[in-house]
Short mmCIF file of C-alpha atoms in Angstrom, two decimals:
data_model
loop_
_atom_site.label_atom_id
_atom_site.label_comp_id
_atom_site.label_asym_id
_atom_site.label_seq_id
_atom_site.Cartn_x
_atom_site.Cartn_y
_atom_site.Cartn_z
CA UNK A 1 97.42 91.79 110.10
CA UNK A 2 95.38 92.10 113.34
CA UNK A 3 92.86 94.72 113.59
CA UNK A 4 94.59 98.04 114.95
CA UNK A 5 96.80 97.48 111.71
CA UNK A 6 93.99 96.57 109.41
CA UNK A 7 91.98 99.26 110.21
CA UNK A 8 94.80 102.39 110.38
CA UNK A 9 95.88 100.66 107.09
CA UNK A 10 92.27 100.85 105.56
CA UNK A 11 91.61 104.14 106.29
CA UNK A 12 95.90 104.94 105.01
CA UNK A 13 94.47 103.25 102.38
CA UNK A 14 91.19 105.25 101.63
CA UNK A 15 92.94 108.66 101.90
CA UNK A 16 95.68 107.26 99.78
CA UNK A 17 92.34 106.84 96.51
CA UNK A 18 91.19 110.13 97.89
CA UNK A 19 94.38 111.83 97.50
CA UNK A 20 95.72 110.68 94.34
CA UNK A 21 92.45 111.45 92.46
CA UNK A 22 92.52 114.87 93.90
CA UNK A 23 95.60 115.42 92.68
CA UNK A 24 94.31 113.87 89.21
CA UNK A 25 91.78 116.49 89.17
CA UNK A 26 93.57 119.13 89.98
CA UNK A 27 97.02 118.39 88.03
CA UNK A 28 95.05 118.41 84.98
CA UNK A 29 92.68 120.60 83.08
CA UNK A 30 89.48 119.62 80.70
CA UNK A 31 88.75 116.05 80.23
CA UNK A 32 92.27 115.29 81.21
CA UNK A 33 91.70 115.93 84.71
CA UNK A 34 88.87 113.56 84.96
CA UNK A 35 91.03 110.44 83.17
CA UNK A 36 93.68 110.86 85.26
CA UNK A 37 91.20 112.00 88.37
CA UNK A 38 89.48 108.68 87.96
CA UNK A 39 91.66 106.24 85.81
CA UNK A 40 94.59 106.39 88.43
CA UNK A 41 92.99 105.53 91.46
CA UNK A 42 91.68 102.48 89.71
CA UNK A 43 94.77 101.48 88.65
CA UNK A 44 96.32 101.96 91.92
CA UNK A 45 93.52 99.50 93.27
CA UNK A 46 93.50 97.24 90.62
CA UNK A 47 97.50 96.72 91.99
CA UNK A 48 96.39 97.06 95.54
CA UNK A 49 93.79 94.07 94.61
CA UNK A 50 96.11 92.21 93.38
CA UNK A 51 99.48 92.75 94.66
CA UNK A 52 98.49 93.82 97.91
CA UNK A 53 95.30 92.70 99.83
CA UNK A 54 94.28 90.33 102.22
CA UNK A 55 93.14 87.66 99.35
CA UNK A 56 95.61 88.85 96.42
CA UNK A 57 95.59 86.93 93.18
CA UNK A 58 99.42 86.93 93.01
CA UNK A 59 100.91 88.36 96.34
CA UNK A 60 104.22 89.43 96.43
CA UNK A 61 106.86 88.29 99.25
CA UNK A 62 106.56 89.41 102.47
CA UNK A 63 109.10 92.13 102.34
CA UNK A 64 108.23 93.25 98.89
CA UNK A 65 104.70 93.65 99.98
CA UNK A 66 105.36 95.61 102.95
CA UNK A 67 107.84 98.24 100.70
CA UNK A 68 104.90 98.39 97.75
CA UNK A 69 102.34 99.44 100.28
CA UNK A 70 104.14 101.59 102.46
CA UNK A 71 105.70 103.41 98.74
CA UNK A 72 101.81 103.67 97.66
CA UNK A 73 100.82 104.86 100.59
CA UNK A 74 103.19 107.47 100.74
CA UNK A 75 102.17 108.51 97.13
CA UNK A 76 98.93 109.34 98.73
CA UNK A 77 100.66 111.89 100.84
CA UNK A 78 102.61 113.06 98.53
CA UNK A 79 99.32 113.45 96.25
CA UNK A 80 98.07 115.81 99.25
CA UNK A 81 101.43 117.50 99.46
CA UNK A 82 101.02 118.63 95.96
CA UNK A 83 97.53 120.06 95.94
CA UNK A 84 98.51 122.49 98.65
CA UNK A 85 96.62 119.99 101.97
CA UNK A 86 100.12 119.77 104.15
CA UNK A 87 98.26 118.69 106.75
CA UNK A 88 96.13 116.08 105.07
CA UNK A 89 99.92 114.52 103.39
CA UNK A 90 101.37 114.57 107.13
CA UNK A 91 98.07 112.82 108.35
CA UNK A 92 98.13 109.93 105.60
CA UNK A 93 101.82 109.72 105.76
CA UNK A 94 101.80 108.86 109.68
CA UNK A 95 98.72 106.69 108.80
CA UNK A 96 100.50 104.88 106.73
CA UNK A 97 103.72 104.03 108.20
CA UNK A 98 101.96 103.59 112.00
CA UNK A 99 99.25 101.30 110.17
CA UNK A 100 102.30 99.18 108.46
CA UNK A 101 104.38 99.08 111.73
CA UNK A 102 100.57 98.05 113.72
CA UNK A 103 100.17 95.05 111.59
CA UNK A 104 103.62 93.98 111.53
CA UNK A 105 103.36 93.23 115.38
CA UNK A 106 102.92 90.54 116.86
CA UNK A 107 103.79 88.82 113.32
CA UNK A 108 107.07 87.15 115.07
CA UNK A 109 109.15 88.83 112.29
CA UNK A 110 109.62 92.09 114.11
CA UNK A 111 113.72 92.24 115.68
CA UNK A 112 113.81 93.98 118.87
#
């Protein structure tokens, strides 16, 4: 990735753990709200860890992994969408898709 991509793709990334524990909290009521609140962002970076990052354990093919982050990303804004911040899912969902497209240039896989 070079740097405009990594960094539009971090912060994608960071609203993507914000907004899916949001919508954990809020989904939810009593204790549920903080397992799912808490527990599913860490799943969701336990695969981005592994699956996903710069020094993955097991990373997945090029193509794959561009699909899986784009898809989780997008769950972040869809995570926003549903707790009633349209602005905040529009935000992470253009973060997200110009952060992907930002580090796939210059990659020499892009067709013109």
């Amino acid at each position: 990735m070079n740097g405009a991509g990594s960094a539009t793709v971090f912060l994608a990334e960071l609203g993507m753990y914000v907004g899916v524990a949001w919508w954990g909290l809020a989904a939810y009521e009593g204790v549920w709200s903080w397992i799912v609140g808490i527990g599913l962002p860490l799943a969701v970076m336990g695969i981005w860890a592994v699956f996903l990052s710069p020094r993955a354990g097991m990373p997945l093919p090029d193509g794959a992994q561009v699909a899986v982050r784009v898809a989780l990303l997008l769950v972040g804004a869809a995570a926003f969408w549903a707790v009633g911040m349209p602005v905040l899912a529009i935000a992470q969902a253009v973060l997200a898709v110009v952060g992907t497209a930002l580090s796939r240039r210059g990659r020499g896989d892009h067709r013109p």
